[in-house]
Short mmCIF file of C-alpha atoms and ligand atoms in Angstrom, two decimals:
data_model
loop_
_atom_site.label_atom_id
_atom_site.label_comp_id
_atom_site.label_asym_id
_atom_site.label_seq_id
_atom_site.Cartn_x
_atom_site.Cartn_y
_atom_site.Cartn_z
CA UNK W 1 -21.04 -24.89 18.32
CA UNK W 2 -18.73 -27.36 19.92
CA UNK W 3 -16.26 -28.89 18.19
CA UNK W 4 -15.70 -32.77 17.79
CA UNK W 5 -13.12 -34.76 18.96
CA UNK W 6 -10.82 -35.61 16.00
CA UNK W 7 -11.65 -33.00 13.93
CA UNK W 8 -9.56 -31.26 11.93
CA UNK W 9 -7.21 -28.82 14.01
CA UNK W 10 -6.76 -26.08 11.04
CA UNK W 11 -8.20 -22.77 12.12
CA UNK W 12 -11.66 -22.55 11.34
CA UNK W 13 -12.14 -19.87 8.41
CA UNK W 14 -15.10 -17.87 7.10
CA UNK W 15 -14.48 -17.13 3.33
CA UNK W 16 -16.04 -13.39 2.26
CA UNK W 17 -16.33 -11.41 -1.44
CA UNK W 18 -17.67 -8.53 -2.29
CA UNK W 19 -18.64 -8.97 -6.37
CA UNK W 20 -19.12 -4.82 -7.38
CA UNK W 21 -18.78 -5.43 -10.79
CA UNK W 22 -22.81 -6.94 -11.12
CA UNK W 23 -22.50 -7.46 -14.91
CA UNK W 24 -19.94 -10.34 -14.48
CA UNK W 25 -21.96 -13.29 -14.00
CA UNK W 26 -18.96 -16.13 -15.05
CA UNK W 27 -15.52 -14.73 -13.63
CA UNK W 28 -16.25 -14.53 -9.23
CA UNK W 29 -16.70 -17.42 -9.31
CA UNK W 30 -13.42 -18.78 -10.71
CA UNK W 31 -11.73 -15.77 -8.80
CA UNK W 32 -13.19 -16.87 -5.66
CA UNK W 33 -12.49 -20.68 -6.03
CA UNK W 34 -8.91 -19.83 -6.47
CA UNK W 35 -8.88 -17.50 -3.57
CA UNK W 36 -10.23 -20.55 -1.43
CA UNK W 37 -7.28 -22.57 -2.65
CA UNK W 38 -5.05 -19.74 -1.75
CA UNK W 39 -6.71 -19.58 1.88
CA UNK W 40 -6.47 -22.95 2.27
CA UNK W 41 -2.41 -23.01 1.31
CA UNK W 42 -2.25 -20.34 4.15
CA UNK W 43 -3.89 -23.35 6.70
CA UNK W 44 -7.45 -22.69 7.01
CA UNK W 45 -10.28 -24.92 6.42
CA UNK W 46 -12.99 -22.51 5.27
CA UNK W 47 -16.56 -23.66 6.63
CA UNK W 48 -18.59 -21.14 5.10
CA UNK W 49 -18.23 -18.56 2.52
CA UNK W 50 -20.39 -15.41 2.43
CA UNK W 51 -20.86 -13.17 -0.87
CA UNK W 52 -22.75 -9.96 -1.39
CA UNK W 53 -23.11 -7.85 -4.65
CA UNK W 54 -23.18 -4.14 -4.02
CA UNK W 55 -21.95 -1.68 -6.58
CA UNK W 56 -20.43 0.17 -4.48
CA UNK W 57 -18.43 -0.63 -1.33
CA UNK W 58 -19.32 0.59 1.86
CA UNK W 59 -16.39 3.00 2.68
CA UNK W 60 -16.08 1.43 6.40
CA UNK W 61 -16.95 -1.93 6.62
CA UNK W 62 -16.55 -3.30 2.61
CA UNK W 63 -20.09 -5.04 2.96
CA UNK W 64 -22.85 -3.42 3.91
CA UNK W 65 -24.09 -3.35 7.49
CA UNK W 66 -26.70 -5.84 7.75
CA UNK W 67 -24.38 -8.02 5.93
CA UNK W 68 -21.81 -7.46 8.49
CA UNK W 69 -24.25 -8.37 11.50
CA UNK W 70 -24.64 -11.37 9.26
CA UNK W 71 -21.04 -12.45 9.36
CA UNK W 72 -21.01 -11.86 13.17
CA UNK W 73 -24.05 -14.18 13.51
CA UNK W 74 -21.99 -16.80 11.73
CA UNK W 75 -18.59 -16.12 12.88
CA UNK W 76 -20.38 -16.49 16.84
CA UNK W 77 -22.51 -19.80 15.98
CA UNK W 78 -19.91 -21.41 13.72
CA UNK W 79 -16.72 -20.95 16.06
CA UNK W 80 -15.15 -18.97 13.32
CA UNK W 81 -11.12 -17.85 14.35
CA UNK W 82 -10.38 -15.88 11.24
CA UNK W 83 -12.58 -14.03 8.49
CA UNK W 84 -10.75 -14.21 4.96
CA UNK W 85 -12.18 -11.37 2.64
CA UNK W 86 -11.41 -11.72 -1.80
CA UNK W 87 -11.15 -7.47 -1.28
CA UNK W 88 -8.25 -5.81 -0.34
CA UNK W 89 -9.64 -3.83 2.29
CA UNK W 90 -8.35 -0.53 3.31
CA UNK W 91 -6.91 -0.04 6.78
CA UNK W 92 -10.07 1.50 8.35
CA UNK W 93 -12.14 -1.37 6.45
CA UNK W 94 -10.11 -4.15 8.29
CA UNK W 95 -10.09 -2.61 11.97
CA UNK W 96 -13.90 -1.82 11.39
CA UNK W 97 -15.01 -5.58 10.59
CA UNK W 98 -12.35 -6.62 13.37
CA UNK W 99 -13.75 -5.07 16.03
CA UNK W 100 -17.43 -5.91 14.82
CA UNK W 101 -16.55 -9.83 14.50
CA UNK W 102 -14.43 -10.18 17.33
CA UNK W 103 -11.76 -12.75 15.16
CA UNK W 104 -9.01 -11.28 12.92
CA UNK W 105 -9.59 -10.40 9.63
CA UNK W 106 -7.61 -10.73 6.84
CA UNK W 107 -7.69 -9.35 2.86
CA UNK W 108 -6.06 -11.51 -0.21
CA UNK W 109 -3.10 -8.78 0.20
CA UNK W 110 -2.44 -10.95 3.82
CA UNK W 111 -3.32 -14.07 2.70
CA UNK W 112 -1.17 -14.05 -0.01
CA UNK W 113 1.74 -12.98 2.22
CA UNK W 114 0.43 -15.88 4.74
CA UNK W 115 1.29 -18.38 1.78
CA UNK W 116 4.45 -17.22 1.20
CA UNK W 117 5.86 -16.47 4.54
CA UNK W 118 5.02 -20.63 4.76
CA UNK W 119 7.81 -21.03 1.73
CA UNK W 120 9.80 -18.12 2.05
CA UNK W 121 13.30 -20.06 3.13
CA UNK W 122 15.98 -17.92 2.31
CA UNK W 123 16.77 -14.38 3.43
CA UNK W 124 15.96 -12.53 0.33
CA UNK W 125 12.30 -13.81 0.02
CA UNK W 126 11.98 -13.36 3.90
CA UNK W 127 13.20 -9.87 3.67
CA UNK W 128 11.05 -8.95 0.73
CA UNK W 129 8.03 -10.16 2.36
CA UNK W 130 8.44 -8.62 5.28
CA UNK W 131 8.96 -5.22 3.74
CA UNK W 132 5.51 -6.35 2.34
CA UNK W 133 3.83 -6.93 5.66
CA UNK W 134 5.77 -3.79 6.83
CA UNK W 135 4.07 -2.06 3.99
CA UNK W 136 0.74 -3.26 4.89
CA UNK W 137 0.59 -2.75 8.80
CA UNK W 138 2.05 0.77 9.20
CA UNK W 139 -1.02 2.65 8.01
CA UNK W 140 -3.25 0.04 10.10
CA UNK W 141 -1.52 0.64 12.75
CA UNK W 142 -1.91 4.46 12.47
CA UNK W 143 -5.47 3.46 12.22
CA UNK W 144 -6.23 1.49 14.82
CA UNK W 145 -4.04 3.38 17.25
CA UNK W 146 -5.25 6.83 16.31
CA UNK W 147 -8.67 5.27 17.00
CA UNK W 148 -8.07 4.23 20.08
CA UNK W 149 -6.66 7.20 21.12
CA UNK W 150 -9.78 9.38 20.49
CA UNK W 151 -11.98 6.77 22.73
CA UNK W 152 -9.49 7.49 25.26
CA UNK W 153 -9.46 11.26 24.76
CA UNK W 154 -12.03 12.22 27.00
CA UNK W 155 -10.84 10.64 29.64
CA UNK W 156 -7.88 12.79 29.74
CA UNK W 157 -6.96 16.29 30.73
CA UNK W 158 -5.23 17.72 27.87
CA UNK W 159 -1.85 16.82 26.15
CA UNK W 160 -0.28 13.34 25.31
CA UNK W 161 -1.42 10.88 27.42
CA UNK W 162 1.25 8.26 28.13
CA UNK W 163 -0.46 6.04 25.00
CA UNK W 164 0.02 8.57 22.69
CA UNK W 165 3.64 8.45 23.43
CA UNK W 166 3.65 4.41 23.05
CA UNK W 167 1.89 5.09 19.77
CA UNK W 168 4.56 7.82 18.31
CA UNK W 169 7.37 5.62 19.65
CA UNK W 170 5.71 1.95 17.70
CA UNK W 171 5.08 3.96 14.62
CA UNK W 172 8.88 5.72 14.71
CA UNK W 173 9.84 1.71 15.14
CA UNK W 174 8.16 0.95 12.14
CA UNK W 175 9.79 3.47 10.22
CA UNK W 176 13.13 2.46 11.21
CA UNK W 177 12.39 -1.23 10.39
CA UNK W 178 11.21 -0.47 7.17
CA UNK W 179 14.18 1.76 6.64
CA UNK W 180 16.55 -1.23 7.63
CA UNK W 181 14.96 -4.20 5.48
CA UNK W 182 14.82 -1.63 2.26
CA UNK W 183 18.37 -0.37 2.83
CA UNK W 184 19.19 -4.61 3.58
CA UNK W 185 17.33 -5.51 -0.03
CA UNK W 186 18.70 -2.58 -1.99
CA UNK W 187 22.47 -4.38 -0.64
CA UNK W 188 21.06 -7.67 -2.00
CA UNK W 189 19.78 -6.06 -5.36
CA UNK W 190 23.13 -4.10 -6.30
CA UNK W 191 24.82 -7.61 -5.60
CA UNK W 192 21.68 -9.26 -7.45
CA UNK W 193 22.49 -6.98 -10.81
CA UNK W 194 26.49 -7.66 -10.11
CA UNK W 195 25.69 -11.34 -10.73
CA UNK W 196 23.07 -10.63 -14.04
CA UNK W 197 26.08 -8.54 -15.25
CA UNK W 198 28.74 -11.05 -14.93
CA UNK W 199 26.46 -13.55 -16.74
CA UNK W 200 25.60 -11.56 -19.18
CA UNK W 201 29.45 -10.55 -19.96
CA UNK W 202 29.31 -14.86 -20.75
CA UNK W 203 27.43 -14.14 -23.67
CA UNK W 204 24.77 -16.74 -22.95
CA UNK W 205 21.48 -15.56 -23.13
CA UNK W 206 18.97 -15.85 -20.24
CA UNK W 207 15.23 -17.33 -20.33
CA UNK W 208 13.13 -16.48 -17.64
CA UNK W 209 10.07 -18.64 -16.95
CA UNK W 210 6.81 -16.84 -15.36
CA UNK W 211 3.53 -17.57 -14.93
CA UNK W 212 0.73 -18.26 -12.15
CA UNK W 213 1.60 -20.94 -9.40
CA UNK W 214 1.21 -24.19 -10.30
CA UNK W 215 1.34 -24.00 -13.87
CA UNK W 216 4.34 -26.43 -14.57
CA UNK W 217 7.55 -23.34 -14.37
CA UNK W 218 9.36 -25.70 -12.04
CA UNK W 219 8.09 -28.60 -13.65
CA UNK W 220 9.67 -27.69 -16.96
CA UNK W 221 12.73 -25.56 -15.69
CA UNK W 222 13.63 -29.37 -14.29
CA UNK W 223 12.83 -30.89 -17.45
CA UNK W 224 14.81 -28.55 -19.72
CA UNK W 225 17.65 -28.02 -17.64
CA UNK W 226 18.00 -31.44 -15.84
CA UNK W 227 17.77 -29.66 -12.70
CA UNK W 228 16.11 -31.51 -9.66
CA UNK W 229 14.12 -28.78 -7.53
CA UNK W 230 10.75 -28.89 -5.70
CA UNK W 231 7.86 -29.29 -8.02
CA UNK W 232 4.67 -29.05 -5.56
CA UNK W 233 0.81 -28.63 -6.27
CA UNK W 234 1.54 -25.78 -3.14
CA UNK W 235 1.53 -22.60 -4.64
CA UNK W 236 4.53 -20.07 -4.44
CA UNK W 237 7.17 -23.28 -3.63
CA UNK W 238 9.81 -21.20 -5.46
CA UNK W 239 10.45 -17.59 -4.08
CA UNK W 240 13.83 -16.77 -4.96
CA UNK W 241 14.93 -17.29 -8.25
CA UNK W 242 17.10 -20.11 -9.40
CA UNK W 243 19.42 -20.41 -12.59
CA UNK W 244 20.66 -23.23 -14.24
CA UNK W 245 22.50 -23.60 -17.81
CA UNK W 246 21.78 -25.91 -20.56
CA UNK W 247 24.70 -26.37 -23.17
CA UNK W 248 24.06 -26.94 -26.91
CA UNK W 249 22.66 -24.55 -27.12
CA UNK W 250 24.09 -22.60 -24.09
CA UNK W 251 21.20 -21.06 -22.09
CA UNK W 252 20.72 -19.57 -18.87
CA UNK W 253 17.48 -20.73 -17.53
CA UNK W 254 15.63 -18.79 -14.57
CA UNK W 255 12.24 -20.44 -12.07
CA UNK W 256 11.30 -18.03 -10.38
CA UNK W 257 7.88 -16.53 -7.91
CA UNK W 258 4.33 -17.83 -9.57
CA UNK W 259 1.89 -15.17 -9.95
CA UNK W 260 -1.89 -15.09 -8.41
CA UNK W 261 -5.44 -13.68 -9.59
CA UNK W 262 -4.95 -10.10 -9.02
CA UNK W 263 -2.14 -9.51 -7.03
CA UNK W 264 -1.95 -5.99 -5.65
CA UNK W 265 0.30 -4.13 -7.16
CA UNK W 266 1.93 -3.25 -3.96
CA UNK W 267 2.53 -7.29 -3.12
CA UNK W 268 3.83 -7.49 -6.31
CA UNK W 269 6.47 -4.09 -5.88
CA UNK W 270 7.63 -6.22 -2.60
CA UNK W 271 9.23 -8.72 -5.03
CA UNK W 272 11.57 -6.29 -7.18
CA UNK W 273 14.78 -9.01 -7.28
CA UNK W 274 12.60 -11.63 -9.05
CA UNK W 275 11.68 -8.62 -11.05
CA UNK W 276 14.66 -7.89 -12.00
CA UNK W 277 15.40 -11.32 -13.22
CA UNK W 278 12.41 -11.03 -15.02
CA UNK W 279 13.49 -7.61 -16.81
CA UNK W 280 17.06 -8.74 -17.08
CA UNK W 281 16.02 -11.85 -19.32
CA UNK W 282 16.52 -11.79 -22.85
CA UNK W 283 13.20 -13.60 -23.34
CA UNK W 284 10.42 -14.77 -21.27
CA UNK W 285 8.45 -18.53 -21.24
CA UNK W 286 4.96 -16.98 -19.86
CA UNK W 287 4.24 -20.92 -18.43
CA UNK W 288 -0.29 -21.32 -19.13
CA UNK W 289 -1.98 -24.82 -17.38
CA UNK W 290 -4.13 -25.88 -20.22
CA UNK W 291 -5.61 -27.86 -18.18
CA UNK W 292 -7.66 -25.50 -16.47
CA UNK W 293 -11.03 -24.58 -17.78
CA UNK W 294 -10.77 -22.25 -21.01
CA UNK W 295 -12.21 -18.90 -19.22
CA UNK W 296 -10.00 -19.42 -15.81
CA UNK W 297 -6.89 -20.15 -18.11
CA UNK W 298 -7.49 -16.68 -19.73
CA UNK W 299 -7.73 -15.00 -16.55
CA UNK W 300 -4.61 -15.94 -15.45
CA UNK W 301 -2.81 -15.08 -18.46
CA UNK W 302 -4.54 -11.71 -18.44
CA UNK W 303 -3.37 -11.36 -14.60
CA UNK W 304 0.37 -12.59 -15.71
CA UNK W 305 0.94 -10.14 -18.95
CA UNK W 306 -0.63 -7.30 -16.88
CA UNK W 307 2.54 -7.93 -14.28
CA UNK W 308 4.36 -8.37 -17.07
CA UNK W 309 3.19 -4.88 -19.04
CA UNK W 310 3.61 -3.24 -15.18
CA UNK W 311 7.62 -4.49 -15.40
CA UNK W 312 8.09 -3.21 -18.17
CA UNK W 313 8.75 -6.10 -19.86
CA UNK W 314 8.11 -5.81 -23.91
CA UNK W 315 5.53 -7.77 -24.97
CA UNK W 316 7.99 -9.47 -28.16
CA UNK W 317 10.09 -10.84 -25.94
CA UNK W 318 7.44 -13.63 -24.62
CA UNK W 319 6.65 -17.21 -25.73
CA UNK W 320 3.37 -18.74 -24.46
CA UNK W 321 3.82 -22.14 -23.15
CA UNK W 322 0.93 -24.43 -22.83
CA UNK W 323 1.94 -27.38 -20.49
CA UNK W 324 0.23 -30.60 -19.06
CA UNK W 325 -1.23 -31.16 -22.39
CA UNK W 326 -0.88 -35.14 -21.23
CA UNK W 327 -3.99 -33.57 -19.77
CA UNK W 328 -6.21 -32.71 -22.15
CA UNK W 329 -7.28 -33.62 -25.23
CA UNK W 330 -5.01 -33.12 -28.39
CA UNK W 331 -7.64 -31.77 -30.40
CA UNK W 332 -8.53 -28.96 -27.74
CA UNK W 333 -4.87 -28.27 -26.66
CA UNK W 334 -4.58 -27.44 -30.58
CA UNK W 335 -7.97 -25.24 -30.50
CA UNK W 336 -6.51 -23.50 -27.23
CA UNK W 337 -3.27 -22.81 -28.90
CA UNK W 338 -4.98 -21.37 -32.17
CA UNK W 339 -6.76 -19.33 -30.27
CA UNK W 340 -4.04 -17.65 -28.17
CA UNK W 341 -1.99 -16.88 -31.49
CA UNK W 342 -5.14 -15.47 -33.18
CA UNK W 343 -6.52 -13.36 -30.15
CA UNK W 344 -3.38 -12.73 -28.06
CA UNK W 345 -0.81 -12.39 -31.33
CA UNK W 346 2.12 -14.53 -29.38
CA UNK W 347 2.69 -17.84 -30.56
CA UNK W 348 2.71 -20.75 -28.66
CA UNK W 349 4.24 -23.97 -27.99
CA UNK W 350 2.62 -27.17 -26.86
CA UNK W 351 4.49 -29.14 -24.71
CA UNK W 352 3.92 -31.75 -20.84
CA UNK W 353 6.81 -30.73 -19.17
CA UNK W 354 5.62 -34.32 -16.68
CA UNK W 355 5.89 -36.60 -19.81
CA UNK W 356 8.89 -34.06 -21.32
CA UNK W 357 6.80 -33.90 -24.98
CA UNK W 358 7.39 -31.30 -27.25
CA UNK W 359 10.70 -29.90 -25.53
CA UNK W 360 12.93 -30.19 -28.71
CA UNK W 361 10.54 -28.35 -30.31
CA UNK W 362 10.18 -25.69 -27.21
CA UNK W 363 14.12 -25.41 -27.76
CA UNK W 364 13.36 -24.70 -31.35
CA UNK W 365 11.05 -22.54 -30.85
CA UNK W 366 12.98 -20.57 -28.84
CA UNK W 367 16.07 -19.95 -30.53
CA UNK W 368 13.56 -18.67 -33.08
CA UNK W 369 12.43 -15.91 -31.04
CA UNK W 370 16.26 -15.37 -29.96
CA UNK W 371 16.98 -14.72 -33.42
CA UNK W 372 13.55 -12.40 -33.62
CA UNK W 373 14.94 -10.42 -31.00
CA UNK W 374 18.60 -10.10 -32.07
CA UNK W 375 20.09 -12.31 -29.38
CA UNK W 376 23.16 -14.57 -30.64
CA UNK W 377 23.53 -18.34 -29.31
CA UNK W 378 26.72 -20.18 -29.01
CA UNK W 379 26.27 -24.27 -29.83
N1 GDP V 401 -0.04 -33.82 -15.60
C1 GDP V 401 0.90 -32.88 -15.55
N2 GDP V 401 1.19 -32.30 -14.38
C2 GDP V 401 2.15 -31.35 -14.35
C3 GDP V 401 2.84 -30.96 -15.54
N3 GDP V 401 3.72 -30.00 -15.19
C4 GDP V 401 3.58 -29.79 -13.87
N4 GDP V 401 2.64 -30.61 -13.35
C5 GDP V 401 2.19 -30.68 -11.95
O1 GDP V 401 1.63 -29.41 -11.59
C6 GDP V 401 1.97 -29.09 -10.24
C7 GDP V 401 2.71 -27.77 -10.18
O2 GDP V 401 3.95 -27.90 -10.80
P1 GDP V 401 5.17 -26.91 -10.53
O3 GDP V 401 6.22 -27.23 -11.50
O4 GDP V 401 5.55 -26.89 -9.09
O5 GDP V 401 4.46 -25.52 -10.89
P2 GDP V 401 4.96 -24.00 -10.63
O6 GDP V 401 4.20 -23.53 -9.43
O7 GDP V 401 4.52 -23.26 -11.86
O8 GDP V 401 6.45 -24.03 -10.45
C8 GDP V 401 2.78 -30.27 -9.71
O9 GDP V 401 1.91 -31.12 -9.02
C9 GDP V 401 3.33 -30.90 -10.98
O10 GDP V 401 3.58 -32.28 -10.80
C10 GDP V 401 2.50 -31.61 -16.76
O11 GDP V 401 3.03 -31.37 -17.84
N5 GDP V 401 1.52 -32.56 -16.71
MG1 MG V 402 7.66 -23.25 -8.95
#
């Protein structure tokens, strides 16, 4: 199909899931509608989205075959130029459905990493997520090369053609890379826990706001510290962490990297400083849009205390937030915040961190759980 004058220049994306679990009938769709905002962040404009349901994935190509001559059909008549798939597909999944659609292909693992390379400003965040990507592409490169390699085969007479040679050297330079960023970020970590310690020799204790993107952290780090940083509707604005203090009482507050849907644990392994600052924090504000529909709201908390859990961070230590409640109505925020204490056992604090409502009572609440967890405050 040929494309207008005028249109939009974004690469033209087709949007692909693979649903396995066939009893859920109410969460794919939520999942994927957030994954299209995520692919859209990363500068797409998805023209068509493809699902199957299949219990089981198909070991080489994630969908099954006939769905995959599907995709080509579409990716050929649509003027597709990259295939985004919900799945993280394994390395031999990827180079399969490349080389069958012609156009790159890439999993939420890469899309995700696409969003953030986009905010990813200073060098910490750019070396952590490029010991992601590094993470990622060596075993698809063994893949595709080794592949390649046995076409060629035949061809030759015995031994290591001069390719194979090309192909030890790239993957040796891999290794090497990914020794140098991981020796570069463990530098940057030791100096990382050098600063927590000298903070935490100040005796003031240290709140740590998490959450999914877009949930208000930045928002309400600003309005409870008086800071002035980026607050953006773009997920993943803040990478690195940033501190600011707050006297009477004296608190260290922390904004730091939104969580997704189901980030791979691997993505999420990438990002051990903001981790850290996440462990090292006395107690955590576990930021929850209550805005969002009830069900999709639950997800991502589920998604954010499983990160959480995976840390290592003790579940007594967090304080549910519910922000933009200038969104909804009172009498539902209230219902929403019941049920959290009575399902979840954390309690929770209404508050619009836009309009600044509720904060005194935020700041209440949270010397409260400072004194639950044996942390003293200085006025
Ligand atoms: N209506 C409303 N919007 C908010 C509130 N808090 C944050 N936002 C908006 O939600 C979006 C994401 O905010 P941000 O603080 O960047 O979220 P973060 O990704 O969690 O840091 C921005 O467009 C904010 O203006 C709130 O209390 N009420
Ligand atoms: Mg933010």
């Amino acid at each position: 199909m040929l494309r207008e004058l005028g249109e939009s220049t974004l690469a033209r994306a087709l949007l692909a899931m693979l649903r396995h679990d066939v009893h859920d009938h109410t969460e794919w769709p939520l999942e994927l509608e957030e994954f299209l905002s995520l692919v859209e962040a990363a500068g797409f404009e998805v023209v068509e989205t493809i699902l199957q349901t299949r219990m089981r994935p198909h070991g080489g190509f994630l969908f099954g075959r006939g769905k995959v001559e599907e995709i080509a059909q579409i990716v050929a008549m649509e003027d597709i130029e990259s295939v985004a798939v919900y799945n993280v597909l394994t390395s031999m999944q990827k180079f399969n459905l490349q080389r069958a659609l012609g156009v790159p292909v890439l999993d939420r693992y890469e899309i995700v990493l696409q969003v953030f390379g986009k905010e990813a400003r200073d060098n910490v965040s750019q070396l952590q997520l490029e010991l992601a990507a590094l993470k990622k592409s060596y075993p698809y490169i063994k893949v595709t090369e080794s592949e390649r390699l046995i076409r060629e085969r035949p061809a030759r007479l015995g031994g290591r053609g001069p390719g194979e040679y090309a192909y030890h050297a790239q993957l040796r330079q891999l290794r090497k890379r990914i020794a140098k960023v991981s020796a570069e970020l463990a530098q940057y970590r030791e100096e990382h826990r050098r600063r927590m310690h000298k903070r935490r020799e100040l005796d003031v204790p240290m709140v740590c706001l998490v959450g999914c993107y877009n949930a208000g952290k930045t928002s309400l780090f600003n309005a409870l510290t008086g800071a002035d940083k980026e607050v953006s509707d773009r997920p993943f604005t803040t990478l690195a962490s940033k501190w600011a203090m707050t006297g009477n009482p004296e608190i260290f507050f922390i904004d730091t990297i939104g969580f997704a849907l189901d980030l791979d644990p691997e993505l999420i392994s990438a990002f051990q400083l903001n981790l850290d600052d996440m462990r090292g924090a006395d107690i955590l504000l576990l930021v929850v849009d209550v805005s969002d529909s009830f069900q999709l709201m639950q997800m991502k908390m589920r998604s954010a205390l499983e990160i959480l859990h995976g840390t290592g961070i003790d579940e007594s230590r967090i304080l549910i937030v519910l922000n933009k409640t200038d969104l909804v109505d009172p009498e539902q925020a209230a219902e929403v915040a019941d049920f959290i204490d009575a399902t979840y056992g954390f309690s929770s604090v209404l508050v619009s961190a836009a309009k600044e409502w509720n904060l005194t009572h935020l700041t209440d609440c949270i010397r409260h759980l400072f004194e639950v967890v044996g942390v003293n405050l200085v006025n």
